[in-house]
Coordinates of C-alpha atoms and ligand atoms in Angstrom, one line a residue:
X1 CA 99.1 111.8 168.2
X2 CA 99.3 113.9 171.4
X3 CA 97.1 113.6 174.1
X4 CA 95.5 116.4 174.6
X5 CA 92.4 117.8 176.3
X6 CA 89.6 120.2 175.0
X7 CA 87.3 120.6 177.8
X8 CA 83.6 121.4 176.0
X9 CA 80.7 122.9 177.9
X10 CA 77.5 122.1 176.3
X11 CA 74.5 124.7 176.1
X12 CA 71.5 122.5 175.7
X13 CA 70.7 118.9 175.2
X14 CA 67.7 118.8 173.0
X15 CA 67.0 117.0 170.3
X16 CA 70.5 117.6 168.5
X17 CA 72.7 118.3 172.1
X18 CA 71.9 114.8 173.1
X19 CA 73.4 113.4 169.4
X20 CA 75.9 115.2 169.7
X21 CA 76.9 113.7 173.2
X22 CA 76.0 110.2 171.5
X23 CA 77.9 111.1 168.7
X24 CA 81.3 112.6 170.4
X25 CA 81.3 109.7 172.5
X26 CA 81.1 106.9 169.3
X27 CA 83.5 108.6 167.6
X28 CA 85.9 109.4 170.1
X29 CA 88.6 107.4 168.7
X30 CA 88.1 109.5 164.9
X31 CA 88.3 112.4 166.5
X32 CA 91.0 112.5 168.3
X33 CA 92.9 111.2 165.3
X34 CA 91.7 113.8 163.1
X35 CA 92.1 116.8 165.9
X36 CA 94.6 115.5 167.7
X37 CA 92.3 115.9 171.1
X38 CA 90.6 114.0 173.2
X39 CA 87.4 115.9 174.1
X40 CA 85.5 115.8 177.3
X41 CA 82.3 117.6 177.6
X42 CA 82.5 118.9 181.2
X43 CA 79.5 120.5 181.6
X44 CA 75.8 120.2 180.5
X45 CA 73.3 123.2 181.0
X46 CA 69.6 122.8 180.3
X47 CA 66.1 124.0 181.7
X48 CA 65.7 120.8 183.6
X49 CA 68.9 119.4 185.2
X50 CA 66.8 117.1 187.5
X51 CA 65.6 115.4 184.0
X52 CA 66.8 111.6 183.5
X53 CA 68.6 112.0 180.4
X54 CA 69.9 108.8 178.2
X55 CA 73.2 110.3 177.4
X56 CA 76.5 109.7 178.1
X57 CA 77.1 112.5 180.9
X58 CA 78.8 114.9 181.4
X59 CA 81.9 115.3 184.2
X60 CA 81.1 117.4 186.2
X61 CA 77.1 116.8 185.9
X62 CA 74.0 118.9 184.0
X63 CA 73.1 122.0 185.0
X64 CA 70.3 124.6 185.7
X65 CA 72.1 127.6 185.2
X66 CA 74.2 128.1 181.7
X67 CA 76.5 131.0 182.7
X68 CA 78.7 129.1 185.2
X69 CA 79.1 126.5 182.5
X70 CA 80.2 130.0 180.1
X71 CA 82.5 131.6 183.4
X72 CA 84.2 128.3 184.1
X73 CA 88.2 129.4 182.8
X74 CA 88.5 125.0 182.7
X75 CA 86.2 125.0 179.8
X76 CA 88.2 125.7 176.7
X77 CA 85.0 125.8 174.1
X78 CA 81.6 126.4 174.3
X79 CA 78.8 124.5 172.0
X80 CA 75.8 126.2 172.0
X81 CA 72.1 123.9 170.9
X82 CA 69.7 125.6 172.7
X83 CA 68.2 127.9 169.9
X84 CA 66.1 131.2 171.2
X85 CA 67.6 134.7 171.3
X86 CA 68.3 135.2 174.5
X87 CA 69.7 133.3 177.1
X88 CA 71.5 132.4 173.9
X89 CA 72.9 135.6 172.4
X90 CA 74.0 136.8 175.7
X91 CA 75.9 133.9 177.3
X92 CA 77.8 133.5 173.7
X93 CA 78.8 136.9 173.9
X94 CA 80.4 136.4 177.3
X95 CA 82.2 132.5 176.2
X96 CA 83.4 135.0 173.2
X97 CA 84.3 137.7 175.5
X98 CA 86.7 135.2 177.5
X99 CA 88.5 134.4 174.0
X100 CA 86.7 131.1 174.0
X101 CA 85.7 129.3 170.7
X102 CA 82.1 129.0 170.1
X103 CA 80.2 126.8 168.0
X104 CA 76.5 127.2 167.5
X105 CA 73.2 125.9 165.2
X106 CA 71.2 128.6 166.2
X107 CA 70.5 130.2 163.0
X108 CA 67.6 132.8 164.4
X109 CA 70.4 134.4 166.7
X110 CA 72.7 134.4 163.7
X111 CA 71.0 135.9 161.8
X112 CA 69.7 138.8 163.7
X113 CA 72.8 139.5 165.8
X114 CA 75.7 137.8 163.8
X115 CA 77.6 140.8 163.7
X116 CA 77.9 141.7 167.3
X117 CA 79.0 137.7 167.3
X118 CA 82.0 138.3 165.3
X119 CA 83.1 141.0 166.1
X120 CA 83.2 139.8 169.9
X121 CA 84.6 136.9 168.3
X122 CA 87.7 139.0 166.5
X123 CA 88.0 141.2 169.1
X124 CA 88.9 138.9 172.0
X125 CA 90.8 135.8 170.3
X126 CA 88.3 133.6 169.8
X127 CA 86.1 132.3 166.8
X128 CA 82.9 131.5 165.9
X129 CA 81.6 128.5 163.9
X130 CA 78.1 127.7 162.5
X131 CA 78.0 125.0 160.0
X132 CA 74.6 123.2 162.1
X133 CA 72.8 126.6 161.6
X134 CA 72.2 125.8 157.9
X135 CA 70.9 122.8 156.1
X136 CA 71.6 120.7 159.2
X137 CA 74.2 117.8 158.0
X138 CA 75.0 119.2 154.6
X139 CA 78.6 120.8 154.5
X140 CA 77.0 124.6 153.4
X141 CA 79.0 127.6 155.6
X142 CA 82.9 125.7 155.1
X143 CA 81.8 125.4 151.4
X144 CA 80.9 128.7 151.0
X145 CA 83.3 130.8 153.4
X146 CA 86.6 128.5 152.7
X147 CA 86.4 126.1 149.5
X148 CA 85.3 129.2 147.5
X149 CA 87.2 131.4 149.5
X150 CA 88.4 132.4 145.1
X151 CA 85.2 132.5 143.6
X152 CA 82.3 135.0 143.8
X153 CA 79.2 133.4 143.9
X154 CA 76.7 135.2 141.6
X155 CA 73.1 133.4 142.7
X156 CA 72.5 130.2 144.6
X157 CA 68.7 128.5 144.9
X158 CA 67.9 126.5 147.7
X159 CA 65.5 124.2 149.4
X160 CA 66.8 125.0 152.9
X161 CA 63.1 124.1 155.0
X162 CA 62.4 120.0 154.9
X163 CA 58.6 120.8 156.4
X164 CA 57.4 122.8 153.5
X165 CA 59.5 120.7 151.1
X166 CA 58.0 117.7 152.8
X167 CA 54.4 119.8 152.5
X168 CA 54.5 120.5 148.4
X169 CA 56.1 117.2 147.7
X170 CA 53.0 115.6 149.1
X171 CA 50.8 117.7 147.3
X172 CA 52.8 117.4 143.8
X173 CA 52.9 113.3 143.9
X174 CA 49.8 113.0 145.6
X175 CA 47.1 115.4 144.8
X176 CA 46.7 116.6 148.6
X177 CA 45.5 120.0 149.8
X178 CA 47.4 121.6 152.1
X179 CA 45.8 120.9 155.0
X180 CA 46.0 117.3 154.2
X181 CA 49.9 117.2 153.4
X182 CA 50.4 119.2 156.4
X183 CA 48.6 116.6 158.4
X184 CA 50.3 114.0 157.2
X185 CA 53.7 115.8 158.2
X186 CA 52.8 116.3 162.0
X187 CA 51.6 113.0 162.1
X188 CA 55.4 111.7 161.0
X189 CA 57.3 114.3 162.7
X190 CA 58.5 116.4 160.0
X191 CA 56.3 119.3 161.4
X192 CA 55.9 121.0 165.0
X193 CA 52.9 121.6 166.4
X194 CA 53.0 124.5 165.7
X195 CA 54.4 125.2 162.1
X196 CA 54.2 128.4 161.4
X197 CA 57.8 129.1 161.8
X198 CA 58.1 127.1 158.6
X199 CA 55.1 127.3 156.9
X200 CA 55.4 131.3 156.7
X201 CA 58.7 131.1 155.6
X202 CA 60.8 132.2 158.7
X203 CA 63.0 129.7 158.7
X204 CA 64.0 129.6 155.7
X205 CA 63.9 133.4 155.7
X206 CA 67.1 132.9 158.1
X207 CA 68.8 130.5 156.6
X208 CA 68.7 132.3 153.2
X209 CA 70.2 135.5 155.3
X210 CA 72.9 133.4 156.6
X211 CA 73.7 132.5 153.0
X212 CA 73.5 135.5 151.4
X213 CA 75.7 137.3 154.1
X214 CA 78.3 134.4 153.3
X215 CA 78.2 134.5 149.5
X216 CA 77.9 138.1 149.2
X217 CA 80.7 139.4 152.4
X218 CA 77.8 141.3 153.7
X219 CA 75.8 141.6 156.6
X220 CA 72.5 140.3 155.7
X221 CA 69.3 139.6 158.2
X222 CA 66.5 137.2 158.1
X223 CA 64.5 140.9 158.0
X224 CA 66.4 141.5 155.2
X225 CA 65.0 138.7 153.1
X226 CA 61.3 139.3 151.3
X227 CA 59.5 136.3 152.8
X228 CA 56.2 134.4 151.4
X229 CA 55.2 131.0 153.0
X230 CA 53.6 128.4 150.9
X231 CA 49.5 128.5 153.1
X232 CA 48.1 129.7 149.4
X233 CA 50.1 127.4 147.4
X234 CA 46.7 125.3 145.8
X235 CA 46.1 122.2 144.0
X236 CA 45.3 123.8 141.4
X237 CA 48.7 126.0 141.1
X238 CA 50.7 122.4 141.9
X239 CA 48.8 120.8 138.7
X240 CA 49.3 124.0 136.3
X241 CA 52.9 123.3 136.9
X242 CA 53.0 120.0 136.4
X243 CA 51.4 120.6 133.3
X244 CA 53.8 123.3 131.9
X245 CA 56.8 121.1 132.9
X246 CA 57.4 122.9 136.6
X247 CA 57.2 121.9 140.4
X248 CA 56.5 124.2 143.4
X249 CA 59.2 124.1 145.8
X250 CA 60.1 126.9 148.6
X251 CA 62.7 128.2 147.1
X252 CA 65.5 130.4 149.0
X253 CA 67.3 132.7 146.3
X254 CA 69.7 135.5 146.2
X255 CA 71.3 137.2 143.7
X256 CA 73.2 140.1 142.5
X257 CA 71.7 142.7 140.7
X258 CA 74.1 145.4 139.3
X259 CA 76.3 144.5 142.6
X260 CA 73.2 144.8 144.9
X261 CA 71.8 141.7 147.2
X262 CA 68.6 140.8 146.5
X263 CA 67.4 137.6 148.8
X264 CA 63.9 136.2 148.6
X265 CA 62.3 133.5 150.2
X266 CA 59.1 132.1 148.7
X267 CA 57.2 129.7 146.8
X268 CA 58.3 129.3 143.1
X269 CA 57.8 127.0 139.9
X270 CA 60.9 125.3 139.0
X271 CA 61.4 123.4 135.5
X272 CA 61.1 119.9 136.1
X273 CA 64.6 119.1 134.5
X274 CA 66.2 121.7 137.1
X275 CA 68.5 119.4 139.7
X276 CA 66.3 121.1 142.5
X277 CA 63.2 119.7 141.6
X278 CA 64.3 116.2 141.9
X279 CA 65.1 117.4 145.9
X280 CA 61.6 115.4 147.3
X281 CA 60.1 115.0 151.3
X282 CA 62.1 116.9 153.6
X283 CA 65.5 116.7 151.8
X284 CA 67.4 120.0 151.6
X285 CA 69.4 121.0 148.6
X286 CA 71.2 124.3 147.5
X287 CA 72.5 125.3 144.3
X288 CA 75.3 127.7 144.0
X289 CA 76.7 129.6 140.8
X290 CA 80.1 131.2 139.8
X291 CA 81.4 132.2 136.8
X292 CA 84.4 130.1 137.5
X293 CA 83.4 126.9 139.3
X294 CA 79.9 126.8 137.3
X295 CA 77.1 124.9 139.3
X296 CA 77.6 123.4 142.4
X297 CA 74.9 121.1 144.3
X298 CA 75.1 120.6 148.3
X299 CA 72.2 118.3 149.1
X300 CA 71.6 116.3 152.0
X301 CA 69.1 115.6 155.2
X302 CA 68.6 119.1 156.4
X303 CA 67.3 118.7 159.8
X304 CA 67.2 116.2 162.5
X305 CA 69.5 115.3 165.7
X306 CA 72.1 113.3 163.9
X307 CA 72.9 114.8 160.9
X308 CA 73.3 118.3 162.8
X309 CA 75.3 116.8 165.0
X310 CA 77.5 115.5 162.6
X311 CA 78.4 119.5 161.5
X312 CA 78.7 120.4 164.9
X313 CA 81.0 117.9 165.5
X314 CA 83.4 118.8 162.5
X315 CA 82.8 122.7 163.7
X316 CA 84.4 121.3 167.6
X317 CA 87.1 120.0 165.3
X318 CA 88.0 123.6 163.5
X319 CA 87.2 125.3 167.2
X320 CA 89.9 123.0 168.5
X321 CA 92.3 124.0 166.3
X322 CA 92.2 127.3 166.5
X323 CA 92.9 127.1 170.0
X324 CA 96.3 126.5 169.3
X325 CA 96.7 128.6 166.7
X326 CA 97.0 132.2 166.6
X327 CA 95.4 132.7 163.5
X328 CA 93.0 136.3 164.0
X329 CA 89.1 135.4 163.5
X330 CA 88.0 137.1 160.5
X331 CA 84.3 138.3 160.1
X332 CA 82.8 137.1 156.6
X333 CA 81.8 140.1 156.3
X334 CA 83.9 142.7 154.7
X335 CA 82.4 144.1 151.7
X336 CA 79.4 146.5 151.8
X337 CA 77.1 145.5 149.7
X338 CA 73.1 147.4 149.6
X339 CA 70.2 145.7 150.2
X340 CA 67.7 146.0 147.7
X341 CA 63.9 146.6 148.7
X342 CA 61.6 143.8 146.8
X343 CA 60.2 146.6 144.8
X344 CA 63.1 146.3 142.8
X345 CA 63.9 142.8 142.5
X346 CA 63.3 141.2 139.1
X347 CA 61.5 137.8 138.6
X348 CA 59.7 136.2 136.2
X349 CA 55.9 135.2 137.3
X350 CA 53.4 132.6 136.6
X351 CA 49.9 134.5 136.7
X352 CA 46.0 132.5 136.7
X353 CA 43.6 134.6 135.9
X354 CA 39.8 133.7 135.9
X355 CA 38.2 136.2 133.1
X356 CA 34.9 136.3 131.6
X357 CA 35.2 134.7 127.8
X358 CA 34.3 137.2 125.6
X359 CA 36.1 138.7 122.6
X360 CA 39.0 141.2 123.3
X361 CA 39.3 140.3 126.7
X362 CA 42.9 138.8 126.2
X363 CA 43.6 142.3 124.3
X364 CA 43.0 143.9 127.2
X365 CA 44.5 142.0 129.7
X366 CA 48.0 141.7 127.5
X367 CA 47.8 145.7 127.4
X368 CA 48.3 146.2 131.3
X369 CA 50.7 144.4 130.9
X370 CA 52.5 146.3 128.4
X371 CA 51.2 149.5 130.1
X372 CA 53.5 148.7 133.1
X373 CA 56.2 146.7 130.9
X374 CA 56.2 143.7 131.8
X375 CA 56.1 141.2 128.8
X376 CA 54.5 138.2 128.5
X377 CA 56.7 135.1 127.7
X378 CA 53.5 132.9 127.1
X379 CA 49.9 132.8 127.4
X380 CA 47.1 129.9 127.6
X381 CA 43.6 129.9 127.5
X382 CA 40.7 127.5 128.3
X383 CA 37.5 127.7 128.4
X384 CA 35.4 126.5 131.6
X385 CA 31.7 127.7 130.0
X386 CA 30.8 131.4 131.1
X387 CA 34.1 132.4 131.9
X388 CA 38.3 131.1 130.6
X389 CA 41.1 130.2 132.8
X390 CA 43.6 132.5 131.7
X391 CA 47.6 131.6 132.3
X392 CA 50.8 133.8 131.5
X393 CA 54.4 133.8 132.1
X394 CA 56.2 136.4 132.2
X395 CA 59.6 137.3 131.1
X396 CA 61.6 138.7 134.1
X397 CA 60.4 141.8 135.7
X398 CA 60.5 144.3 137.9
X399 CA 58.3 143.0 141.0
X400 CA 57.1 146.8 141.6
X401 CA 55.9 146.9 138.1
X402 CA 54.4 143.1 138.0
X403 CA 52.8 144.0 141.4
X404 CA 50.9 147.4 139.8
X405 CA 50.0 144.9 136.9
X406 CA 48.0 142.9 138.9
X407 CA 46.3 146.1 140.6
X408 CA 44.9 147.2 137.3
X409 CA 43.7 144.0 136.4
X410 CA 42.1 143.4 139.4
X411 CA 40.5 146.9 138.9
X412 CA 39.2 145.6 135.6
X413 CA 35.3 144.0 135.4
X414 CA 36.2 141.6 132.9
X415 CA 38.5 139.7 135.5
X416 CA 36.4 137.8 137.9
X417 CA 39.7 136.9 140.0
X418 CA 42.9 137.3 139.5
X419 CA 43.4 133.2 141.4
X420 CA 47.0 133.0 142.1
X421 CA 50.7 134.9 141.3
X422 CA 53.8 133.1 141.6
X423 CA 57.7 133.2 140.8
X424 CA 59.1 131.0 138.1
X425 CA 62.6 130.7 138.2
X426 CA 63.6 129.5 135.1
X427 CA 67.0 131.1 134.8
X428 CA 68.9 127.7 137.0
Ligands
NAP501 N1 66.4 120.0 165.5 C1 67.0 120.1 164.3 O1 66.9 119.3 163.4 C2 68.0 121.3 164.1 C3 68.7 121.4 162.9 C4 69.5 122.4 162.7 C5 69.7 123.4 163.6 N2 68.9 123.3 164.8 C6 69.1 124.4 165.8 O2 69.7 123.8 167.0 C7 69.2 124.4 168.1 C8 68.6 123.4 169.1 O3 67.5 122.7 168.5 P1 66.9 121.4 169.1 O4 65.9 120.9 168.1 O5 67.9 120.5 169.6 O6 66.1 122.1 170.3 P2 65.4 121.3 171.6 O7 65.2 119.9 171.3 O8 64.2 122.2 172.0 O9 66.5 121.5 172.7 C9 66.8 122.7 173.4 C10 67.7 122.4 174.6 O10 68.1 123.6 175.2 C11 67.7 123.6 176.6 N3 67.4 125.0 176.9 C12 66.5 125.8 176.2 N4 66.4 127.0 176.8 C13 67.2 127.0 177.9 C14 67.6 127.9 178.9 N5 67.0 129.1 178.9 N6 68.5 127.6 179.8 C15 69.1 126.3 179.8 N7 68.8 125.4 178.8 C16 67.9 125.7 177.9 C17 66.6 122.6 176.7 O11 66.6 122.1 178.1 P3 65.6 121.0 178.5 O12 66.0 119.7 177.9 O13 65.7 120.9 180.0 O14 64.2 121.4 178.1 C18 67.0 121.6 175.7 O15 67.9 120.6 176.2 C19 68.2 125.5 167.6 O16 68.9 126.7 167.5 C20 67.8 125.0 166.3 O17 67.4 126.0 165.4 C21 68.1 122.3 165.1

């Protein structure tokens, strides 16, 4: 065991910056038998230096202004927890422009500017590590870039948000409305004040773009990925599923379709017996399929200061490594794969229609359907007096073609509503 030092300058002490100063601290002894370093976290930079903080601190103190903790040629790698675009982007860009290691859970910056990342990154010596940035404590990005380094990953599903999960699992074992569930989660902490990051699907939008890059070698952005949050997801939609063997969950998925990426975030009904439905609160799980490994489940606590930490941690370890090894940084992305537009993604779709009971009404509807070829997998009707409840599945589509479906039905006077259109995925 040698003794030697990795000087770490910290960006941020936040919710996870402070475990992970806990954290390095505890486990100093593990660490330095597993890395063969002792690591001292020099510096600390945050808004508020003057804050009393209940963390082991740092050597040479906390402070206001993060880009002398980034200049200082005694700091050997750079941690970065302080989320946002910029300060962030920029101050990384200069720790990598020195050749320094950087290790980040910022999965908005990633996943809007991870290219200019590493290629600063392979460009001037040093690397670039992210396994915090997705699915907090679950091993995800070392997975997916190293492990299965040989395999190439076909689809993967995930659960990679814990508020919504927390959200529809409320609503699915307890008959709350949205609001309801929601209210319940700020009142424990699971959601911010202000949730729409989550809610709408931005998040997980990120995450899923992070993913997809990895899986697929290609640049991918959270733009990149159709988004839909779960605000319309209703009671009633949560019971229809339970009642034709699905659950709602926000579901992250990309695919390749004849060697394109298509990545979608959104709510989706997922057969009860499918490993992903048993994923409840604000667990995170994701799925992965190859033709060679099979199925593969990562699951875990996807969020929160200490499980983060605990991936940031083992990211210092691989940062600390490649200091002494002159092993070039290679971008994850090297193939150049297209992007395609959600028009042409294929789905299958779980549609509620409220219609007017009468006969040849179910004639009609089936035939715009067929008019814009999409076929029905199975159909239910039941009648509420006046008018039916009408429910189909589809067989996977073409969204363009499911979308100009429900145009023409909702241009027809015998549909009083078309109530609510959703994505099955029944394929695994
Ligand atoms: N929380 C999680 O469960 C979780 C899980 C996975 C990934 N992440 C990611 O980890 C990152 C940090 O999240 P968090 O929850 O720890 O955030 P947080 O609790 O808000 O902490 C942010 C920290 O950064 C500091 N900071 C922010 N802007 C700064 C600036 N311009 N200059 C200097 N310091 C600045 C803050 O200083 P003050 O303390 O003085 O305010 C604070 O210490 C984000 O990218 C997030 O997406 C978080």
């Amino acid at each position: 065991v040698t003794d030697r030092m990795v000087r770490v300058g910290l960006l941020g002490c936040g919710v996870v910056g402070s475990s992970v100063l806990r954290l390095l601290e505890a486990h100093a002894e593990d660490l330095l038998r597993r890395a063969g370093s002792r690591f001292e976290v020099a510096r600390v930079a945050v808004r508020d230096p003057q804050r009393p903080r209940d963390v082991p601190q740092p050597t040479r103190g906390f402070t206001g202004d993060p880009s002398v903790l980034v200049g200082d040629p005694e700091i050997d790698v750079v941690i970065e927890t302080m989320g946002g675009i910029e300060p962030a982007r920029s101050l990384l860009l200069d720790a990598l422009g020195a050749g320094k290691p950087v290790v980040t859970a910022n999965k908005e910056l990633l996943a809007s500017h991870g290219a200019e990342l590493f290629r600063s990154a392979g460009e001037h010596g040093g690397s670039l590590h992210f396994e915090a940035a997705v699915g907090g404590g679950i091993p995800l990005i070392r997975p997916l870039t190293e492990s299965l380094a040989a395999e190439r990953v076909s689809r993967f599903l995930g659960i990679v948000n814990g508020t919504t999960n927390y959200v529809l699992t409320r609503m699915t074992e307890d008959g709350m409305s949205f609001g309801d569930a929601l209210e319940d989660a700020q009142r424990l902490g699971y959601a911010e004040r202000d949730p729409a990051d989550d809610l709408e699907g931005y998040d997980a939008a990120a995450k899923c773009a992070i993913l997809a890059s990895l899986a697929f070698n290609t640049e991918v952005r959270a733009s990149d990925v159709y988004r839909e949050g779960i605000a319309r997801v209703s009671p009633e939609d949560v019971a229809f599923a339970d009642r034709l063997g699905y659950v709602v969950k926000l579901l992250a998925v990309a695919e390749l379709e004849d060697g394109d990426i298509a990545a979608r975030v959104h709510p989706a009904m997922i057969s009860r017996e499918h490993p992903l439905a048993a994923v409840r609160d604000s667990f995170n799980a994701v799925f992965v399929h190859g033709p060679s490994v099979g199925e593969l489940m990562f699951y875990g606590r996807g969020a929160g200061g200490e499980p983060t930490a605990v991936a940031v941690l083992g990211d210092l370890v691989a940062a600390s490594r490649s200091l002494d090894r002159a092993t070039a940084f290679r971008s994850p992305w090297y193939a150049d794969r297209r992007i395609r537009p959600m028009e042409a993604m294929e789905a299958q779709f779980y549609l509620l229609l409220d219609v007017v009971d009468r006969p040849g009404v179910l004639a009609k509807i089936a035939g715009a359907f067929g008019d814009n070829k999409v076929s029905i997998k199975s159909v239910w009707q039941e009648g509420t007096g006046e008018d039916a409840l009408i429910v189909l599945i589809t067989h996977r589509a073409n969204e363009g073609a499911l979308q100009q479906t429900v145009r023409d039905l909702r241009a027809f006077d015998v549909v009083l509503e078309v109530r609510s259109v959703m994505r099955v995925e029944d394929k695994g």
